[in-house]
Amino acid sequence: MEHEVFAPQTVQADVYFFRMAFRNWNDKTAVNILKAQIPGLRPGVKLLIQDACMREPGTAPISEERVSRAIDMSLKTFFNTRERLVTEDISDILEDKLTSHAVSQDEATRWVLDIVDKPRWEELGLKTDAQVRWVDVAFGLQRVARDDDPSGQVNGIDIFHAIPLKAVASSREVWVNEHLSRWADFSLELLRFHAVDGAHYTMIGPEQVASFAQILIGALKARGI
């Protein structure tokens, strides 16, 4: 259900989830978004915030820190936001009705289990430990993308590319020619590029999955698979 984040919250829910909603806003605007949720709050209601906070300088791998700070600088340039640290105390910018509470993975898992669609959960055959593993896999894939240092060569590489994130490349052409093309160092044959529909987060979404599957099947057949 769509909702204007600056408008007073009118939807009654048990949990309001903000995923990467504050990183591109300054403190004043972010607080206004949170204050707008107050009309929908009642005892027991939770606001879950998944967002990006920087570690202290020099405490993260250089490859991870370089990318993260470059994104923060871009957001500062375009949206007048600012870099927020994991260790930062934000309690002084919140009103009495709003408090900040950092949660552990166990706490977050319990909250998810409280609000999950139980029939869907049973349909997927998930258990608590399996759900935690999936979270670790999803986070691990992001970490590998930042920190992995590939080596060696394989016979060939097929690359499927969609519209990239603006923070990474300004266009698909830049993404292919200046970034993805570097995989040529690890392939004995010329790289095979496959343009697919959609963007970074939607290339295998419901609207694009059928066309992606067709392109993937064609690439596999071309490889004799």
PDB file of C-alpha atoms in Angstrom:
ATOM      1  CA  MET A   1       0.000   0.000   0.000  1.00  0.00           C
ATOM      2  CA  GLU A   2       1.455   3.336  -1.048  1.00  0.00           C
ATOM      3  CA  HIS A   3       1.863   6.094   1.523  1.00  0.00           C
ATOM      4  CA  GLU A   4       3.410   9.559   1.398  1.00  0.00           C
ATOM      5  CA  VAL A   5       6.083   9.414   4.095  1.00  0.00           C
ATOM      6  CA  PHE A   6       5.750  13.107   4.981  1.00  0.00           C
ATOM      7  CA  ALA A   7       1.988  12.875   5.513  1.00  0.00           C
ATOM      8  CA  PRO A   8       0.469  11.806   8.858  1.00  0.00           C
ATOM      9  CA  GLN A   9       0.309   8.032   9.058  1.00  0.00           C
ATOM     10  CA  THR A  10      -3.279   6.855   8.537  1.00  0.00           C
ATOM     11  CA  VAL A  11      -2.695   3.145   7.975  1.00  0.00           C
ATOM     12  CA  GLN A  12      -3.093   1.065  11.116  1.00  0.00           C
ATOM     13  CA  ALA A  13      -0.397  -1.598  11.249  1.00  0.00           C
ATOM     14  CA  ASP A  14       1.560  -3.557  13.823  1.00  0.00           C
ATOM     15  CA  VAL A  15       4.892  -2.854  12.142  1.00  0.00           C
ATOM     16  CA  TYR A  16       6.114  -0.016   9.909  1.00  0.00           C
ATOM     17  CA  PHE A  17       9.229  -1.006   7.962  1.00  0.00           C
ATOM     18  CA  PHE A  18      11.564   1.634   6.528  1.00  0.00           C
ATOM     19  CA  ARG A  19      14.110   0.033   4.187  1.00  0.00           C
ATOM     20  CA  MET A  20      16.926   2.382   3.136  1.00  0.00           C
ATOM     21  CA  ALA A  21      14.524   5.303   3.558  1.00  0.00           C
ATOM     22  CA  PHE A  22      16.673   7.750   5.518  1.00  0.00           C
ATOM     23  CA  ARG A  23      20.141   7.564   4.020  1.00  0.00           C
ATOM     24  CA  ASN A  24      19.378  10.233   1.426  1.00  0.00           C
ATOM     25  CA  TRP A  25      17.798  12.689   3.890  1.00  0.00           C
ATOM     26  CA  ASN A  26      19.325  15.088   6.373  1.00  0.00           C
ATOM     27  CA  ASP A  27      18.543  14.840  10.100  1.00  0.00           C
ATOM     28  CA  LYS A  28      15.700  17.368  10.105  1.00  0.00           C
ATOM     29  CA  THR A  29      13.871  15.683   7.229  1.00  0.00           C
ATOM     30  CA  ALA A  30      14.433  12.186   8.616  1.00  0.00           C
ATOM     31  CA  VAL A  31      12.986  13.243  11.975  1.00  0.00           C
ATOM     32  CA  ASN A  32       9.969  14.773  10.214  1.00  0.00           C
ATOM     33  CA  ILE A  33       9.345  11.434   8.481  1.00  0.00           C
ATOM     34  CA  LEU A  34       9.431   9.662  11.839  1.00  0.00           C
ATOM     35  CA  LYS A  35       7.188  12.270  13.491  1.00  0.00           C
ATOM     36  CA  ALA A  36       4.634  11.758  10.719  1.00  0.00           C
ATOM     37  CA  GLN A  37       4.224   8.158  11.904  1.00  0.00           C
ATOM     38  CA  ILE A  38       3.093   9.152  15.413  1.00  0.00           C
ATOM     39  CA  PRO A  39      -0.669   9.230  14.569  1.00  0.00           C
ATOM     40  CA  GLY A  40      -0.464   5.554  13.633  1.00  0.00           C
ATOM     41  CA  LEU A  41       1.445   4.466  16.697  1.00  0.00           C
ATOM     42  CA  ARG A  42      -0.048   2.734  19.706  1.00  0.00           C
ATOM     43  CA  PRO A  43       1.385   0.508  22.467  1.00  0.00           C
ATOM     44  CA  GLY A  44       3.224  -2.455  20.991  1.00  0.00           C
ATOM     45  CA  VAL A  45       3.599  -1.034  17.475  1.00  0.00           C
ATOM     46  CA  LYS A  46       7.138  -1.236  16.086  1.00  0.00           C
ATOM     47  CA  LEU A  47       9.069   0.893  13.617  1.00  0.00           C
ATOM     48  CA  LEU A  48      11.739  -1.222  11.935  1.00  0.00           C
ATOM     49  CA  ILE A  49      14.501   0.712  10.208  1.00  0.00           C
ATOM     50  CA  GLN A  50      16.986  -0.976   7.884  1.00  0.00           C
ATOM     51  CA  ASP A  51      19.475   1.610   6.781  1.00  0.00           C
ATOM     52  CA  ALA A  52      23.158   2.265   6.186  1.00  0.00           C
ATOM     53  CA  CYS A  53      25.479   3.589   8.884  1.00  0.00           C
ATOM     54  CA  MET A  54      29.216   3.934   8.478  1.00  0.00           C
ATOM     55  CA  ARG A  55      31.750   2.374  10.791  1.00  0.00           C
ATOM     56  CA  GLU A  56      34.489   4.485  12.299  1.00  0.00           C
ATOM     57  CA  PRO A  57      37.170   5.336   9.676  1.00  0.00           C
ATOM     58  CA  GLY A  58      39.762   2.593   9.272  1.00  0.00           C
ATOM     59  CA  THR A  59      37.712  -0.183  10.888  1.00  0.00           C
ATOM     60  CA  ALA A  60      36.271  -1.690   7.685  1.00  0.00           C
ATOM     61  CA  PRO A  61      38.061  -3.293   4.717  1.00  0.00           C
ATOM     62  CA  ILE A  62      39.371  -0.539   2.440  1.00  0.00           C
ATOM     63  CA  SER A  63      37.338  -1.800  -0.536  1.00  0.00           C
ATOM     64  CA  GLU A  64      34.115  -1.653   1.481  1.00  0.00           C
ATOM     65  CA  GLU A  65      34.902   1.728   3.002  1.00  0.00           C
ATOM     66  CA  ARG A  66      35.821   3.265  -0.353  1.00  0.00           C
ATOM     67  CA  VAL A  67      32.503   2.305  -1.965  1.00  0.00           C
ATOM     68  CA  SER A  68      30.394   3.253   1.054  1.00  0.00           C
ATOM     69  CA  ARG A  69      31.972   6.671   1.469  1.00  0.00           C
ATOM     70  CA  ALA A  70      31.711   7.360  -2.267  1.00  0.00           C
ATOM     71  CA  ILE A  71      27.955   6.686  -2.085  1.00  0.00           C
ATOM     72  CA  ASP A  72      27.646   8.904   0.990  1.00  0.00           C
ATOM     73  CA  MET A  73      29.453  11.719  -0.800  1.00  0.00           C
ATOM     74  CA  SER A  74      27.095  11.407  -3.783  1.00  0.00           C
ATOM     75  CA  LEU A  75      24.062  11.571  -1.497  1.00  0.00           C
ATOM     76  CA  LYS A  76      25.546  14.597   0.258  1.00  0.00           C
ATOM     77  CA  THR A  77      26.035  16.314  -3.096  1.00  0.00           C
ATOM     78  CA  PHE A  78      22.567  15.656  -4.476  1.00  0.00           C
ATOM     79  CA  PHE A  79      20.350  15.510  -1.371  1.00  0.00           C
ATOM     80  CA  ASN A  80      22.233  17.471   1.310  1.00  0.00           C
ATOM     81  CA  THR A  81      22.254  14.413   3.524  1.00  0.00           C
ATOM     82  CA  ARG A  82      25.106  13.512   5.825  1.00  0.00           C
ATOM     83  CA  GLU A  83      27.172  10.523   6.883  1.00  0.00           C
ATOM     84  CA  ARG A  84      25.888   8.696   9.949  1.00  0.00           C
ATOM     85  CA  LEU A  85      28.102   6.492  12.111  1.00  0.00           C
ATOM     86  CA  VAL A  86      27.194   3.201  13.777  1.00  0.00           C
ATOM     87  CA  THR A  87      28.476   4.609  17.082  1.00  0.00           C
ATOM     88  CA  GLU A  88      26.483   7.846  16.836  1.00  0.00           C
ATOM     89  CA  ASP A  89      23.972   8.670  19.589  1.00  0.00           C
ATOM     90  CA  ILE A  90      20.858  10.154  17.968  1.00  0.00           C
ATOM     91  CA  SER A  91      18.703  10.336  21.078  1.00  0.00           C
ATOM     92  CA  ASP A  92      19.147  14.106  21.334  1.00  0.00           C
ATOM     93  CA  ILE A  93      17.384  14.748  18.005  1.00  0.00           C
ATOM     94  CA  LEU A  94      14.339  12.607  18.806  1.00  0.00           C
ATOM     95  CA  GLU A  95      11.314  13.801  20.758  1.00  0.00           C
ATOM     96  CA  ASP A  96      10.163  12.061  23.926  1.00  0.00           C
ATOM     97  CA  LYS A  97       7.578  10.045  22.001  1.00  0.00           C
ATOM     98  CA  LEU A  98      10.280   8.490  19.820  1.00  0.00           C
ATOM     99  CA  THR A  99      13.263   6.531  21.095  1.00  0.00           C
ATOM    100  CA  SER A 100      16.084   4.741  19.322  1.00  0.00           C
ATOM    101  CA  HIS A 101      16.757   1.080  20.129  1.00  0.00           C
ATOM    102  CA  ALA A 102      19.448  -0.994  18.440  1.00  0.00           C
ATOM    103  CA  VAL A 103      18.494  -4.660  18.233  1.00  0.00           C
ATOM    104  CA  SER A 104      20.513  -7.854  18.038  1.00  0.00           C
ATOM    105  CA  GLN A 105      19.994 -10.441  15.311  1.00  0.00           C
ATOM    106  CA  ASP A 106      18.106 -12.668  17.783  1.00  0.00           C
ATOM    107  CA  GLU A 107      15.730  -9.831  18.689  1.00  0.00           C
ATOM    108  CA  ALA A 108      15.182  -8.914  15.041  1.00  0.00           C
ATOM    109  CA  THR A 109      14.481 -12.565  14.229  1.00  0.00           C
ATOM    110  CA  ARG A 110      11.880 -12.801  16.988  1.00  0.00           C
ATOM    111  CA  TRP A 111      10.177  -9.655  15.693  1.00  0.00           C
ATOM    112  CA  VAL A 112      10.058 -11.088  12.173  1.00  0.00           C
ATOM    113  CA  LEU A 113       8.528 -14.310  13.493  1.00  0.00           C
ATOM    114  CA  ASP A 114       5.879 -12.308  15.354  1.00  0.00           C
ATOM    115  CA  ILE A 115       4.607 -10.594  12.204  1.00  0.00           C
ATOM    116  CA  VAL A 116       5.357 -13.155   9.494  1.00  0.00           C
ATOM    117  CA  ASP A 117       2.607 -14.572   7.291  1.00  0.00           C
ATOM    118  CA  LYS A 118       2.295 -17.929   9.066  1.00  0.00           C
ATOM    119  CA  PRO A 119       0.690 -19.908   6.183  1.00  0.00           C
ATOM    120  CA  ARG A 120       3.358 -18.623   3.780  1.00  0.00           C
ATOM    121  CA  TRP A 121       6.072 -19.425   6.345  1.00  0.00           C
ATOM    122  CA  GLU A 122       4.819 -23.031   6.606  1.00  0.00           C
ATOM    123  CA  GLU A 123       4.482 -23.281   2.814  1.00  0.00           C
ATOM    124  CA  LEU A 124       8.176 -22.384   2.443  1.00  0.00           C
ATOM    125  CA  GLY A 125       9.080 -24.942   5.110  1.00  0.00           C
ATOM    126  CA  LEU A 126      11.199 -22.433   6.975  1.00  0.00           C
ATOM    127  CA  LYS A 127      12.458 -22.807  10.520  1.00  0.00           C
ATOM    128  CA  THR A 128      14.079 -20.117  12.627  1.00  0.00           C
ATOM    129  CA  ASP A 129      17.622 -21.344  11.921  1.00  0.00           C
ATOM    130  CA  ALA A 130      16.856 -21.572   8.184  1.00  0.00           C
ATOM    131  CA  GLN A 131      15.568 -17.996   8.135  1.00  0.00           C
ATOM    132  CA  VAL A 132      18.746 -16.811   9.850  1.00  0.00           C
ATOM    133  CA  ARG A 133      20.854 -18.673   7.272  1.00  0.00           C
ATOM    134  CA  TRP A 134      18.983 -16.977   4.417  1.00  0.00           C
ATOM    135  CA  VAL A 135      19.670 -13.595   6.022  1.00  0.00           C
ATOM    136  CA  ASP A 136      23.353 -14.492   6.306  1.00  0.00           C
ATOM    137  CA  VAL A 137      23.429 -15.594   2.653  1.00  0.00           C
ATOM    138  CA  ALA A 138      21.809 -12.355   1.463  1.00  0.00           C
ATOM    139  CA  PHE A 139      24.200 -10.221   3.511  1.00  0.00           C
ATOM    140  CA  GLY A 140      27.148 -12.404   2.545  1.00  0.00           C
ATOM    141  CA  LEU A 141      26.485 -11.912  -1.174  1.00  0.00           C
ATOM    142  CA  GLN A 142      26.619  -8.148  -0.690  1.00  0.00           C
ATOM    143  CA  ARG A 143      29.852  -8.460   1.265  1.00  0.00           C
ATOM    144  CA  VAL A 144      31.422 -10.698  -1.404  1.00  0.00           C
ATOM    145  CA  ALA A 145      30.553  -8.099  -4.046  1.00  0.00           C
ATOM    146  CA  ARG A 146      32.550  -5.523  -2.079  1.00  0.00           C
ATOM    147  CA  ASP A 147      35.413  -7.503  -0.591  1.00  0.00           C
ATOM    148  CA  ASP A 148      36.125 -10.436  -2.902  1.00  0.00           C
ATOM    149  CA  ASP A 149      39.458 -10.316  -4.717  1.00  0.00           C
ATOM    150  CA  PRO A 150      39.100 -12.712  -7.680  1.00  0.00           C
ATOM    151  CA  SER A 151      42.030 -14.484  -9.260  1.00  0.00           C
ATOM    152  CA  GLY A 152      42.738 -17.048 -11.964  1.00  0.00           C
ATOM    153  CA  GLN A 153      40.917 -17.598 -15.246  1.00  0.00           C
ATOM    154  CA  VAL A 154      38.038 -19.688 -16.603  1.00  0.00           C
ATOM    155  CA  ASN A 155      37.247 -20.637 -20.173  1.00  0.00           C
ATOM    156  CA  GLY A 156      34.421 -18.152 -20.606  1.00  0.00           C
ATOM    157  CA  ILE A 157      32.138 -15.759 -18.734  1.00  0.00           C
ATOM    158  CA  ASP A 158      28.581 -14.721 -19.563  1.00  0.00           C
ATOM    159  CA  ILE A 159      27.485 -11.394 -18.062  1.00  0.00           C
ATOM    160  CA  PHE A 160      23.833 -10.407 -17.743  1.00  0.00           C
ATOM    161  CA  HIS A 161      23.413  -6.671 -17.297  1.00  0.00           C
ATOM    162  CA  ALA A 162      20.444  -4.450 -16.491  1.00  0.00           C
ATOM    163  CA  ILE A 163      20.091  -0.737 -15.758  1.00  0.00           C
ATOM    164  CA  PRO A 164      22.615  -0.129 -12.946  1.00  0.00           C
ATOM    165  CA  LEU A 165      22.216   1.817  -9.734  1.00  0.00           C
ATOM    166  CA  LYS A 166      22.926   5.510 -10.298  1.00  0.00           C
ATOM    167  CA  ALA A 167      25.359   5.464  -7.383  1.00  0.00           C
ATOM    168  CA  VAL A 168      27.448   2.860  -9.241  1.00  0.00           C
ATOM    169  CA  ALA A 169      27.250   3.986 -12.877  1.00  0.00           C
ATOM    170  CA  SER A 170      25.479   6.770 -14.748  1.00  0.00           C
ATOM    171  CA  SER A 171      24.249   4.512 -17.555  1.00  0.00           C
ATOM    172  CA  ARG A 172      24.190   0.931 -18.775  1.00  0.00           C
ATOM    173  CA  GLU A 173      26.947   1.759 -21.268  1.00  0.00           C
ATOM    174  CA  VAL A 174      29.238   3.046 -18.524  1.00  0.00           C
ATOM    175  CA  TRP A 175      28.392   0.041 -16.362  1.00  0.00           C
ATOM    176  CA  VAL A 176      29.361  -2.376 -19.162  1.00  0.00           C
ATOM    177  CA  ASN A 177      32.373  -0.564 -20.642  1.00  0.00           C
ATOM    178  CA  GLU A 178      34.038   0.702 -17.475  1.00  0.00           C
ATOM    179  CA  HIS A 179      33.067  -1.877 -14.860  1.00  0.00           C
ATOM    180  CA  LEU A 180      31.763  -5.219 -16.125  1.00  0.00           C
ATOM    181  CA  SER A 181      34.331  -5.328 -18.933  1.00  0.00           C
ATOM    182  CA  ARG A 182      37.066  -5.806 -16.315  1.00  0.00           C
ATOM    183  CA  TRP A 183      36.010  -9.446 -16.005  1.00  0.00           C
ATOM    184  CA  ALA A 184      37.905  -9.965 -19.261  1.00  0.00           C
ATOM    185  CA  ASP A 185      41.045 -10.415 -17.139  1.00  0.00           C
ATOM    186  CA  PHE A 186      39.575 -13.645 -15.781  1.00  0.00           C
ATOM    187  CA  SER A 187      38.276 -15.192 -19.005  1.00  0.00           C
ATOM    188  CA  LEU A 188      40.279 -17.016 -21.667  1.00  0.00           C
ATOM    189  CA  GLU A 189      37.582 -16.236 -24.242  1.00  0.00           C
ATOM    190  CA  LEU A 190      35.928 -12.927 -25.042  1.00  0.00           C
ATOM    191  CA  LEU A 191      33.201 -11.964 -22.605  1.00  0.00           C
ATOM    192  CA  ARG A 192      29.620 -12.575 -23.693  1.00  0.00           C
ATOM    193  CA  PHE A 193      27.286  -9.770 -22.646  1.00  0.00           C
ATOM    194  CA  HIS A 194      23.526 -10.211 -22.424  1.00  0.00           C
ATOM    195  CA  ALA A 195      21.287  -7.141 -21.998  1.00  0.00           C
ATOM    196  CA  VAL A 196      18.234  -7.956 -19.883  1.00  0.00           C
ATOM    197  CA  ASP A 197      15.111  -5.999 -18.988  1.00  0.00           C
ATOM    198  CA  GLY A 198      14.640  -4.111 -15.757  1.00  0.00           C
ATOM    199  CA  ALA A 199      17.093  -2.551 -13.355  1.00  0.00           C
ATOM    200  CA  HIS A 200      19.361  -3.648 -10.530  1.00  0.00           C
ATOM    201  CA  TYR A 201      16.533  -4.617  -8.158  1.00  0.00           C
ATOM    202  CA  THR A 202      13.974  -5.729 -10.756  1.00  0.00           C
ATOM    203  CA  MET A 203      15.894  -7.693 -13.398  1.00  0.00           C
ATOM    204  CA  ILE A 204      14.519 -10.999 -12.079  1.00  0.00           C
ATOM    205  CA  GLY A 205      11.332  -9.524 -10.602  1.00  0.00           C
ATOM    206  CA  PRO A 206       7.842 -10.730 -11.560  1.00  0.00           C
ATOM    207  CA  GLU A 207       7.636  -8.520 -14.645  1.00  0.00           C
ATOM    208  CA  GLN A 208      11.050  -9.441 -16.026  1.00  0.00           C
ATOM    209  CA  VAL A 209      11.622 -13.012 -14.897  1.00  0.00           C
ATOM    210  CA  ALA A 210      10.108 -14.577 -18.045  1.00  0.00           C
ATOM    211  CA  SER A 211      12.262 -12.566 -20.447  1.00  0.00           C
ATOM    212  CA  PHE A 212      15.309 -13.122 -18.246  1.00  0.00           C
ATOM    213  CA  ALA A 213      14.686 -16.869 -18.340  1.00  0.00           C
ATOM    214  CA  GLN A 214      14.539 -16.823 -22.144  1.00  0.00           C
ATOM    215  CA  ILE A 215      17.845 -14.962 -22.374  1.00  0.00           C
ATOM    216  CA  LEU A 216      19.427 -17.305 -19.825  1.00  0.00           C
ATOM    217  CA  ILE A 217      18.228 -20.397 -21.720  1.00  0.00           C
ATOM    218  CA  GLY A 218      19.649 -18.948 -24.936  1.00  0.00           C
ATOM    219  CA  ALA A 219      22.998 -18.320 -23.255  1.00  0.00           C
ATOM    220  CA  LEU A 220      23.104 -21.862 -21.891  1.00  0.00           C
ATOM    221  CA  LYS A 221      22.291 -23.359 -25.305  1.00  0.00           C
ATOM    222  CA  ALA A 222      25.045 -21.253 -26.862  1.00  0.00           C
ATOM    223  CA  ARG A 223      27.419 -22.847 -24.366  1.00  0.00           C
ATOM    224  CA  GLY A 224      26.164 -26.329 -25.231  1.00  0.00           C
ATOM    225  CA  ILE A 225      24.465 -26.784 -21.893  1.00  0.00           C
TER     226      ILE A 225
END
